[in-house]
Amino acid sequence: MRQLYIAGNWKMNKTPSEAALFAKELAEKAADAKVKVMVAPTFVCLPAVVEALKGSRVIVAAQNVNDHEGGAYTGEVSCDMLSDIGVKTVILGHSERRQYYGETDEFINAKVLFALKKGFDIVLCVGETLSERESGRLREVLGRQVKVGLSGLSAEDMAHVTIAYEPVWAIGTGKTATPADAEDAHAFIRSVVAGIFGSDVAENTIIQYGGSVKSGNVRELMAQKDIDGALVGGASLTLDQFLPIIHCVD
Ligand code: 13P
């Protein structure tokens, strides 16, 4: 039985003091949630959020990490730096990083492998653009992103990997994939995971949906067989919107 996993990707929002205030209240109000909960603030907010969430069940994740031990990589943050402040989860391959910062599947895979070696849990994001979907390339694109992103991983590694399906055209646009379309993509992703690692691993892999998830659509999405949680952007920025999402199965 897969436990629902609801995550808030704050993207480039909130100052450290705003993030700490939010996190303190979240710690209290998420205490009795039945789902696994995570928030991913920006790097500069991480120490304040870790502090505010100490002793709470809310996981704190980074939005990115470098694939080297350390050294001359200006502007980057290493796994050891994150571990040192108590962060052991990272989102990798978000479509905004693919789109604006040129991250390729191979580069993302290098980060996945390195972060796993460093003992991190990963949320690997995949998803097609509108033109890829409209030109009938959905499966080709998702298949490639999953296969290359997870290349070189063992079945045991997959216990530390969550996949987030985020159709690019649904991110921040107010357009959500219909539950049926999302389920179709999730089932396909699970079949790709089964093809690589076997059906036991695939059955245990959490696959989140992301793209304009709101309190009004979350229940219908979560009711789908292969949708095991959500990676929420805009609606994770206010407690008014985020709390009903993390309490969607209460
Ligand atoms: P929105 O929920 O704002 O569409 O963002 C989704 C997302 O990109 C989460 O990573």
PDB file of C-alpha atoms and ligand atoms in Angstrom:
ATOM      1  CA  MET A   1       0.000   0.000   0.000  1.00  0.00           C
ATOM      2  CA  ARG A   2       1.522   3.296  -1.079  1.00  0.00           C
ATOM      3  CA  GLN A   3       1.171   6.193   1.363  1.00  0.00           C
ATOM      4  CA  LEU A   4       0.050   9.488  -0.188  1.00  0.00           C
ATOM      5  CA  TYR A   5       2.924  11.968  -0.390  1.00  0.00           C
ATOM      6  CA  ILE A   6       2.039  15.679  -0.672  1.00  0.00           C
ATOM      7  CA  ALA A   7       4.889  18.107  -1.314  1.00  0.00           C
ATOM      8  CA  GLY A   8       5.042  21.876  -1.629  1.00  0.00           C
ATOM      9  CA  ASN A   9       7.594  23.245  -4.056  1.00  0.00           C
ATOM     10  CA  TRP A  10       7.953  26.892  -3.087  1.00  0.00           C
ATOM     11  CA  LYS A  11      10.122  27.693  -6.121  1.00  0.00           C
ATOM     12  CA  MET A  12      11.670  31.204  -5.856  1.00  0.00           C
ATOM     13  CA  ASN A  13       9.217  32.484  -3.257  1.00  0.00           C
ATOM     14  CA  LYS A  14       9.403  33.514   0.418  1.00  0.00           C
ATOM     15  CA  THR A  15      12.214  35.172   2.340  1.00  0.00           C
ATOM     16  CA  PRO A  16      13.794  33.203   5.206  1.00  0.00           C
ATOM     17  CA  SER A  17      11.668  35.003   7.808  1.00  0.00           C
ATOM     18  CA  GLU A  18       8.455  34.457   5.844  1.00  0.00           C
ATOM     19  CA  ALA A  19       9.403  30.815   5.329  1.00  0.00           C
ATOM     20  CA  ALA A  20      10.097  30.276   9.044  1.00  0.00           C
ATOM     21  CA  LEU A  21       6.741  31.775  10.072  1.00  0.00           C
ATOM     22  CA  PHE A  22       4.915  29.607   7.564  1.00  0.00           C
ATOM     23  CA  ALA A  23       6.824  26.482   8.637  1.00  0.00           C
ATOM     24  CA  LYS A  24       6.064  26.998  12.340  1.00  0.00           C
ATOM     25  CA  GLU A  25       2.353  27.117  11.662  1.00  0.00           C
ATOM     26  CA  LEU A  26       2.556  24.218   9.222  1.00  0.00           C
ATOM     27  CA  ALA A  27       4.302  22.054  11.839  1.00  0.00           C
ATOM     28  CA  GLU A  28       1.324  22.484  14.166  1.00  0.00           C
ATOM     29  CA  LYS A  29      -1.390  22.121  11.595  1.00  0.00           C
ATOM     30  CA  ALA A  30       0.159  19.182   9.726  1.00  0.00           C
ATOM     31  CA  ALA A  31       0.716  17.197  12.918  1.00  0.00           C
ATOM     32  CA  ASP A  32      -2.340  15.015  12.396  1.00  0.00           C
ATOM     33  CA  ALA A  33      -2.263  14.760   8.592  1.00  0.00           C
ATOM     34  CA  LYS A  34      -2.564  11.235   7.290  1.00  0.00           C
ATOM     35  CA  VAL A  35      -0.275  11.832   4.332  1.00  0.00           C
ATOM     36  CA  LYS A  36       3.493  12.228   4.131  1.00  0.00           C
ATOM     37  CA  VAL A  37       4.223  15.977   3.868  1.00  0.00           C
ATOM     38  CA  MET A  38       7.240  17.789   2.439  1.00  0.00           C
ATOM     39  CA  VAL A  39       8.138  21.403   1.689  1.00  0.00           C
ATOM     40  CA  ALA A  40      10.947  22.562  -0.583  1.00  0.00           C
ATOM     41  CA  PRO A  41      12.092  26.134   0.134  1.00  0.00           C
ATOM     42  CA  THR A  42      14.955  27.913  -1.635  1.00  0.00           C
ATOM     43  CA  PHE A  43      18.490  27.236  -0.406  1.00  0.00           C
ATOM     44  CA  VAL A  44      18.707  30.402   1.723  1.00  0.00           C
ATOM     45  CA  CYS A  45      15.466  29.521   3.510  1.00  0.00           C
ATOM     46  CA  LEU A  46      16.479  25.949   4.320  1.00  0.00           C
ATOM     47  CA  PRO A  47      18.215  26.542   7.701  1.00  0.00           C
ATOM     48  CA  ALA A  48      15.296  28.616   9.025  1.00  0.00           C
ATOM     49  CA  VAL A  49      12.732  26.086   7.830  1.00  0.00           C
ATOM     50  CA  VAL A  50      14.681  23.114   9.224  1.00  0.00           C
ATOM     51  CA  GLU A  51      14.816  24.908  12.575  1.00  0.00           C
ATOM     52  CA  ALA A  52      11.108  25.767  12.504  1.00  0.00           C
ATOM     53  CA  LEU A  53      10.151  22.183  11.635  1.00  0.00           C
ATOM     54  CA  LYS A  54      12.414  20.476  14.178  1.00  0.00           C
ATOM     55  CA  GLY A  55      10.496  17.638  15.831  1.00  0.00           C
ATOM     56  CA  SER A  56       7.680  17.846  13.273  1.00  0.00           C
ATOM     57  CA  ARG A  57       6.862  15.168  10.715  1.00  0.00           C
ATOM     58  CA  VAL A  58       7.164  17.560   7.783  1.00  0.00           C
ATOM     59  CA  ILE A  59      10.138  16.740   5.549  1.00  0.00           C
ATOM     60  CA  VAL A  60      12.313  19.582   4.262  1.00  0.00           C
ATOM     61  CA  ALA A  61      13.753  19.244   0.758  1.00  0.00           C
ATOM     62  CA  ALA A  62      16.031  21.270  -1.490  1.00  0.00           C
ATOM     63  CA  GLN A  63      14.918  22.238  -4.994  1.00  0.00           C
ATOM     64  CA  ASN A  64      18.221  21.258  -6.606  1.00  0.00           C
ATOM     65  CA  VAL A  65      21.738  20.079  -5.783  1.00  0.00           C
ATOM     66  CA  ASN A  66      25.092  19.828  -7.518  1.00  0.00           C
ATOM     67  CA  ASP A  67      26.517  16.511  -8.721  1.00  0.00           C
ATOM     68  CA  HIS A  68      30.065  17.037  -7.394  1.00  0.00           C
ATOM     69  CA  GLU A  69      31.646  16.678  -3.964  1.00  0.00           C
ATOM     70  CA  GLY A  70      32.642  20.340  -3.887  1.00  0.00           C
ATOM     71  CA  GLY A  71      35.132  22.740  -5.407  1.00  0.00           C
ATOM     72  CA  ALA A  72      35.097  25.332  -8.163  1.00  0.00           C
ATOM     73  CA  TYR A  73      31.369  25.397  -9.039  1.00  0.00           C
ATOM     74  CA  THR A  74      30.350  29.001  -8.496  1.00  0.00           C
ATOM     75  CA  GLY A  75      26.795  29.450  -7.322  1.00  0.00           C
ATOM     76  CA  GLU A  76      26.228  25.787  -6.542  1.00  0.00           C
ATOM     77  CA  VAL A  77      25.316  23.871  -3.382  1.00  0.00           C
ATOM     78  CA  SER A  78      26.614  20.383  -2.524  1.00  0.00           C
ATOM     79  CA  CYS A  79      24.958  17.355  -0.949  1.00  0.00           C
ATOM     80  CA  ASP A  80      27.273  17.569   2.066  1.00  0.00           C
ATOM     81  CA  MET A  81      26.230  21.192   2.681  1.00  0.00           C
ATOM     82  CA  LEU A  82      22.579  20.162   2.689  1.00  0.00           C
ATOM     83  CA  SER A  83      23.228  17.108   4.881  1.00  0.00           C
ATOM     84  CA  ASP A  84      25.077  19.283   7.371  1.00  0.00           C
ATOM     85  CA  ILE A  85      21.955  21.380   7.982  1.00  0.00           C
ATOM     86  CA  GLY A  86      19.713  18.311   8.132  1.00  0.00           C
ATOM     87  CA  VAL A  87      18.313  18.249   4.598  1.00  0.00           C
ATOM     88  CA  LYS A  88      18.349  14.786   3.012  1.00  0.00           C
ATOM     89  CA  THR A  89      15.702  15.101   0.304  1.00  0.00           C
ATOM     90  CA  VAL A  90      15.996  16.868  -3.033  1.00  0.00           C
ATOM     91  CA  ILE A  91      13.780  17.627  -6.018  1.00  0.00           C
ATOM     92  CA  LEU A  92      15.652  16.985  -9.279  1.00  0.00           C
ATOM     93  CA  GLY A  93      14.813  17.554 -12.925  1.00  0.00           C
ATOM     94  CA  HIS A  94      11.999  20.056 -12.409  1.00  0.00           C
ATOM     95  CA  SER A  95      10.723  21.274 -15.776  1.00  0.00           C
ATOM     96  CA  GLU A  96      11.714  24.849 -14.883  1.00  0.00           C
ATOM     97  CA  ARG A  97      15.308  23.665 -14.503  1.00  0.00           C
ATOM     98  CA  ARG A  98      15.085  21.744 -17.766  1.00  0.00           C
ATOM     99  CA  GLN A  99      13.492  24.706 -19.558  1.00  0.00           C
ATOM    100  CA  TYR A 100      15.376  27.732 -18.154  1.00  0.00           C
ATOM    101  CA  TYR A 101      18.708  26.224 -17.139  1.00  0.00           C
ATOM    102  CA  GLY A 102      19.233  23.674 -19.896  1.00  0.00           C
ATOM    103  CA  GLU A 103      19.206  20.587 -17.684  1.00  0.00           C
ATOM    104  CA  THR A 104      19.247  17.441 -19.803  1.00  0.00           C
ATOM    105  CA  ASP A 105      18.127  13.941 -18.846  1.00  0.00           C
ATOM    106  CA  GLU A 106      21.779  12.858 -18.667  1.00  0.00           C
ATOM    107  CA  PHE A 107      22.719  15.759 -16.381  1.00  0.00           C
ATOM    108  CA  ILE A 108      19.717  15.078 -14.155  1.00  0.00           C
ATOM    109  CA  ASN A 109      20.710  11.411 -14.015  1.00  0.00           C
ATOM    110  CA  ALA A 110      24.203  12.387 -12.841  1.00  0.00           C
ATOM    111  CA  LYS A 111      22.609  14.372 -10.017  1.00  0.00           C
ATOM    112  CA  VAL A 112      20.247  11.522  -9.132  1.00  0.00           C
ATOM    113  CA  LEU A 113      23.140   9.053  -8.919  1.00  0.00           C
ATOM    114  CA  PHE A 114      25.323  11.394  -6.904  1.00  0.00           C
ATOM    115  CA  ALA A 115      22.579  12.368  -4.455  1.00  0.00           C
ATOM    116  CA  LEU A 116      21.643   8.715  -3.916  1.00  0.00           C
ATOM    117  CA  LYS A 117      25.285   7.896  -3.223  1.00  0.00           C
ATOM    118  CA  LYS A 118      25.152  10.637  -0.604  1.00  0.00           C
ATOM    119  CA  GLY A 119      22.127   9.050   1.066  1.00  0.00           C
ATOM    120  CA  PHE A 120      19.435  11.417  -0.239  1.00  0.00           C
ATOM    121  CA  ASP A 121      15.815  10.736  -1.081  1.00  0.00           C
ATOM    122  CA  ILE A 122      14.947  12.031  -4.526  1.00  0.00           C
ATOM    123  CA  VAL A 123      11.854  13.449  -6.170  1.00  0.00           C
ATOM    124  CA  LEU A 124      12.530  13.071  -9.897  1.00  0.00           C
ATOM    125  CA  CYS A 125      10.289  15.287 -12.041  1.00  0.00           C
ATOM    126  CA  VAL A 126       9.200  14.315 -15.526  1.00  0.00           C
ATOM    127  CA  GLY A 127       6.576  15.715 -17.876  1.00  0.00           C
ATOM    128  CA  GLU A 128       5.802  16.644 -21.456  1.00  0.00           C
ATOM    129  CA  THR A 129       5.285  20.049 -23.060  1.00  0.00           C
ATOM    130  CA  LEU A 130       2.021  20.889 -24.826  1.00  0.00           C
ATOM    131  CA  SER A 131       3.597  20.486 -28.260  1.00  0.00           C
ATOM    132  CA  GLU A 132       5.035  17.089 -27.301  1.00  0.00           C
ATOM    133  CA  ARG A 133       1.596  15.973 -26.122  1.00  0.00           C
ATOM    134  CA  GLU A 134      -0.188  17.383 -29.170  1.00  0.00           C
ATOM    135  CA  SER A 135       2.238  15.742 -31.555  1.00  0.00           C
ATOM    136  CA  GLY A 136       1.573  12.335 -29.995  1.00  0.00           C
ATOM    137  CA  ARG A 137       4.957  12.064 -28.298  1.00  0.00           C
ATOM    138  CA  LEU A 138       3.770  11.766 -24.681  1.00  0.00           C
ATOM    139  CA  ARG A 139       4.984   8.199 -24.159  1.00  0.00           C
ATOM    140  CA  GLU A 140       8.217   8.700 -26.022  1.00  0.00           C
ATOM    141  CA  VAL A 141       9.085  11.753 -23.879  1.00  0.00           C
ATOM    142  CA  LEU A 142       8.015  10.269 -20.532  1.00  0.00           C
ATOM    143  CA  GLY A 143       9.694   6.967 -21.357  1.00  0.00           C
ATOM    144  CA  ARG A 144      12.968   8.696 -22.138  1.00  0.00           C
ATOM    145  CA  GLN A 145      12.862  10.984 -19.087  1.00  0.00           C
ATOM    146  CA  VAL A 146      12.181   8.053 -16.759  1.00  0.00           C
ATOM    147  CA  LYS A 147      14.671   5.637 -18.356  1.00  0.00           C
ATOM    148  CA  VAL A 148      17.546   8.099 -18.625  1.00  0.00           C
ATOM    149  CA  GLY A 149      16.760   9.788 -15.304  1.00  0.00           C
ATOM    150  CA  LEU A 150      16.906   6.430 -13.511  1.00  0.00           C
ATOM    151  CA  SER A 151      19.755   4.939 -15.515  1.00  0.00           C
ATOM    152  CA  GLY A 152      22.313   3.086 -13.389  1.00  0.00           C
ATOM    153  CA  LEU A 153      20.037   2.784 -10.336  1.00  0.00           C
ATOM    154  CA  SER A 154      19.470  -0.527  -8.561  1.00  0.00           C
ATOM    155  CA  ALA A 155      16.092  -1.853  -7.432  1.00  0.00           C
ATOM    156  CA  GLU A 156      17.190  -1.032  -3.852  1.00  0.00           C
ATOM    157  CA  ASP A 157      17.884   2.585  -4.845  1.00  0.00           C
ATOM    158  CA  MET A 158      14.258   2.910  -5.912  1.00  0.00           C
ATOM    159  CA  ALA A 159      13.170   2.822  -2.253  1.00  0.00           C
ATOM    160  CA  HIS A 160      14.628   6.358  -2.155  1.00  0.00           C
ATOM    161  CA  VAL A 161      13.030   7.634  -5.355  1.00  0.00           C
ATOM    162  CA  THR A 162       9.662   9.326  -5.839  1.00  0.00           C
ATOM    163  CA  ILE A 163       8.634  10.290  -9.366  1.00  0.00           C
ATOM    164  CA  ALA A 164       6.623  13.462  -9.963  1.00  0.00           C
ATOM    165  CA  TYR A 165       4.636  13.631 -13.197  1.00  0.00           C
ATOM    166  CA  GLU A 166       4.235  17.304 -14.024  1.00  0.00           C
ATOM    167  CA  PRO A 167       2.864  18.073 -17.486  1.00  0.00           C
ATOM    168  CA  VAL A 168       4.633  21.338 -18.345  1.00  0.00           C
ATOM    169  CA  TRP A 169       1.470  22.851 -19.835  1.00  0.00           C
ATOM    170  CA  ALA A 170      -0.337  22.426 -16.503  1.00  0.00           C
ATOM    171  CA  ILE A 171       2.256  24.156 -14.338  1.00  0.00           C
ATOM    172  CA  GLY A 172       1.163  27.550 -13.041  1.00  0.00           C
ATOM    173  CA  THR A 173      -1.428  27.837 -15.796  1.00  0.00           C
ATOM    174  CA  GLY A 174      -4.568  26.852 -13.922  1.00  0.00           C
ATOM    175  CA  LYS A 175      -4.956  23.994 -16.439  1.00  0.00           C
ATOM    176  CA  THR A 176      -4.936  20.626 -14.720  1.00  0.00           C
ATOM    177  CA  ALA A 177      -4.686  17.369 -16.581  1.00  0.00           C
ATOM    178  CA  THR A 178      -8.028  15.604 -16.283  1.00  0.00           C
ATOM    179  CA  PRO A 179      -7.866  12.852 -13.682  1.00  0.00           C
ATOM    180  CA  ALA A 180      -8.170  10.336 -16.537  1.00  0.00           C
ATOM    181  CA  ASP A 181      -5.295  11.882 -18.538  1.00  0.00           C
ATOM    182  CA  ALA A 182      -3.129  12.093 -15.433  1.00  0.00           C
ATOM    183  CA  GLU A 183      -3.936   8.481 -14.524  1.00  0.00           C
ATOM    184  CA  ASP A 184      -3.044   7.377 -18.042  1.00  0.00           C
ATOM    185  CA  ALA A 185       0.388   9.047 -17.784  1.00  0.00           C
ATOM    186  CA  HIS A 186       0.963   7.696 -14.259  1.00  0.00           C
ATOM    187  CA  ALA A 187       0.077   4.144 -15.288  1.00  0.00           C
ATOM    188  CA  PHE A 188       2.463   4.474 -18.219  1.00  0.00           C
ATOM    189  CA  ILE A 189       5.275   5.753 -15.964  1.00  0.00           C
ATOM    190  CA  ARG A 190       4.661   2.848 -13.584  1.00  0.00           C
ATOM    191  CA  SER A 191       4.888   0.424 -16.505  1.00  0.00           C
ATOM    192  CA  VAL A 192       8.226   1.939 -17.522  1.00  0.00           C
ATOM    193  CA  VAL A 193       9.499   1.521 -13.937  1.00  0.00           C
ATOM    194  CA  ALA A 194       8.239  -2.093 -14.000  1.00  0.00           C
ATOM    195  CA  GLY A 195      10.104  -2.690 -17.248  1.00  0.00           C
ATOM    196  CA  ILE A 196      13.370  -1.558 -15.673  1.00  0.00           C
ATOM    197  CA  PHE A 197      13.118  -2.733 -12.066  1.00  0.00           C
ATOM    198  CA  GLY A 198      10.286  -5.279 -12.020  1.00  0.00           C
ATOM    199  CA  SER A 199       6.688  -5.075 -10.929  1.00  0.00           C
ATOM    200  CA  ASP A 200       7.330  -5.202  -7.160  1.00  0.00           C
ATOM    201  CA  VAL A 201       9.449  -2.057  -7.313  1.00  0.00           C
ATOM    202  CA  ALA A 202       6.933  -0.387  -9.634  1.00  0.00           C
ATOM    203  CA  GLU A 203       4.032  -1.181  -7.282  1.00  0.00           C
ATOM    204  CA  ASN A 204       5.913   0.446  -4.398  1.00  0.00           C
ATOM    205  CA  THR A 205       7.055   3.551  -6.282  1.00  0.00           C
ATOM    206  CA  ILE A 206       5.262   6.738  -5.294  1.00  0.00           C
ATOM    207  CA  ILE A 207       4.237   8.788  -8.332  1.00  0.00           C
ATOM    208  CA  GLN A 208       3.078  12.321  -7.527  1.00  0.00           C
ATOM    209  CA  TYR A 209       1.049  14.522  -9.851  1.00  0.00           C
ATOM    210  CA  GLY A 210       1.967  18.185 -10.245  1.00  0.00           C
ATOM    211  CA  GLY A 211       0.404  21.016 -12.240  1.00  0.00           C
ATOM    212  CA  SER A 212      -2.207  23.424 -10.848  1.00  0.00           C
ATOM    213  CA  VAL A 213      -3.156  21.137  -7.965  1.00  0.00           C
ATOM    214  CA  LYS A 214      -5.642  22.938  -5.693  1.00  0.00           C
ATOM    215  CA  SER A 215      -7.934  22.010  -2.824  1.00  0.00           C
ATOM    216  CA  GLY A 216     -10.771  21.824  -5.357  1.00  0.00           C
ATOM    217  CA  ASN A 217      -9.207  19.187  -7.602  1.00  0.00           C
ATOM    218  CA  VAL A 218      -6.895  17.242  -5.295  1.00  0.00           C
ATOM    219  CA  ARG A 219      -9.401  14.629  -4.135  1.00  0.00           C
ATOM    220  CA  GLU A 220     -10.397  13.595  -7.614  1.00  0.00           C
ATOM    221  CA  LEU A 221      -6.760  13.329  -8.664  1.00  0.00           C
ATOM    222  CA  MET A 222      -5.748  11.335  -5.570  1.00  0.00           C
ATOM    223  CA  ALA A 223      -8.620   8.924  -6.146  1.00  0.00           C
ATOM    224  CA  GLN A 224      -6.886   7.623  -9.281  1.00  0.00           C
ATOM    225  CA  LYS A 225      -5.229   4.241  -8.898  1.00  0.00           C
ATOM    226  CA  ASP A 226      -1.719   5.280  -9.908  1.00  0.00           C
ATOM    227  CA  ILE A 227      -1.652   8.802  -8.429  1.00  0.00           C
ATOM    228  CA  ASP A 228       0.054   8.648  -5.048  1.00  0.00           C
ATOM    229  CA  GLY A 229       0.412  12.267  -4.058  1.00  0.00           C
ATOM    230  CA  ALA A 230       0.993  15.758  -5.365  1.00  0.00           C
ATOM    231  CA  LEU A 231       3.832  18.160  -6.003  1.00  0.00           C
ATOM    232  CA  VAL A 232       2.146  21.497  -5.447  1.00  0.00           C
ATOM    233  CA  GLY A 233       3.524  24.871  -6.557  1.00  0.00           C
ATOM    234  CA  GLY A 234       1.346  27.973  -6.221  1.00  0.00           C
ATOM    235  CA  ALA A 235      -1.142  26.439  -3.796  1.00  0.00           C
ATOM    236  CA  SER A 236       1.653  25.432  -1.395  1.00  0.00           C
ATOM    237  CA  LEU A 237       2.519  29.068  -0.710  1.00  0.00           C
ATOM    238  CA  THR A 238      -0.357  29.882   1.616  1.00  0.00           C
ATOM    239  CA  LEU A 239      -1.653  27.791   4.488  1.00  0.00           C
ATOM    240  CA  ASP A 240      -5.217  28.588   3.431  1.00  0.00           C
ATOM    241  CA  GLN A 241      -4.612  26.639   0.261  1.00  0.00           C
ATOM    242  CA  PHE A 242      -2.009  24.090   1.330  1.00  0.00           C
ATOM    243  CA  LEU A 243      -3.669  22.778   4.503  1.00  0.00           C
ATOM    244  CA  PRO A 244      -6.831  21.511   2.770  1.00  0.00           C
ATOM    245  CA  ILE A 245      -4.575  19.730   0.255  1.00  0.00           C
ATOM    246  CA  ILE A 246      -2.562  17.892   2.904  1.00  0.00           C
ATOM    247  CA  HIS A 247      -5.788  17.032   4.701  1.00  0.00           C
ATOM    248  CA  CYS A 248      -7.459  15.770   1.536  1.00  0.00           C
ATOM    249  CA  VAL A 249      -7.853  12.234   2.849  1.00  0.00           C
ATOM    250  CA  ASP A 250      -8.897  13.023   6.428  1.00  0.00           C
TER     251      ASP A 250
HETATM  252  P1  13P B   1       1.731  24.810  -9.815  1.00  0.00           P
HETATM  253  O1  13P B   1       1.051  24.003  -8.732  1.00  0.00           O
HETATM  254  O2  13P B   1       1.905  26.253  -9.452  1.00  0.00           O
HETATM  255  O3  13P B   1       1.116  24.590 -11.149  1.00  0.00           O
HETATM  256  O4  13P B   1       3.242  24.223  -9.910  1.00  0.00           O
HETATM  257  C1  13P B   1       3.444  22.875 -10.024  1.00  0.00           C
HETATM  258  C2  13P B   1       4.890  22.609  -9.887  1.00  0.00           C
HETATM  259  O5  13P B   1       5.672  22.937 -10.770  1.00  0.00           O
HETATM  260  C3  13P B   1       5.371  21.983  -8.649  1.00  0.00           C
HETATM  261  O6  13P B   1       6.686  21.575  -8.765  1.00  0.00           O
END
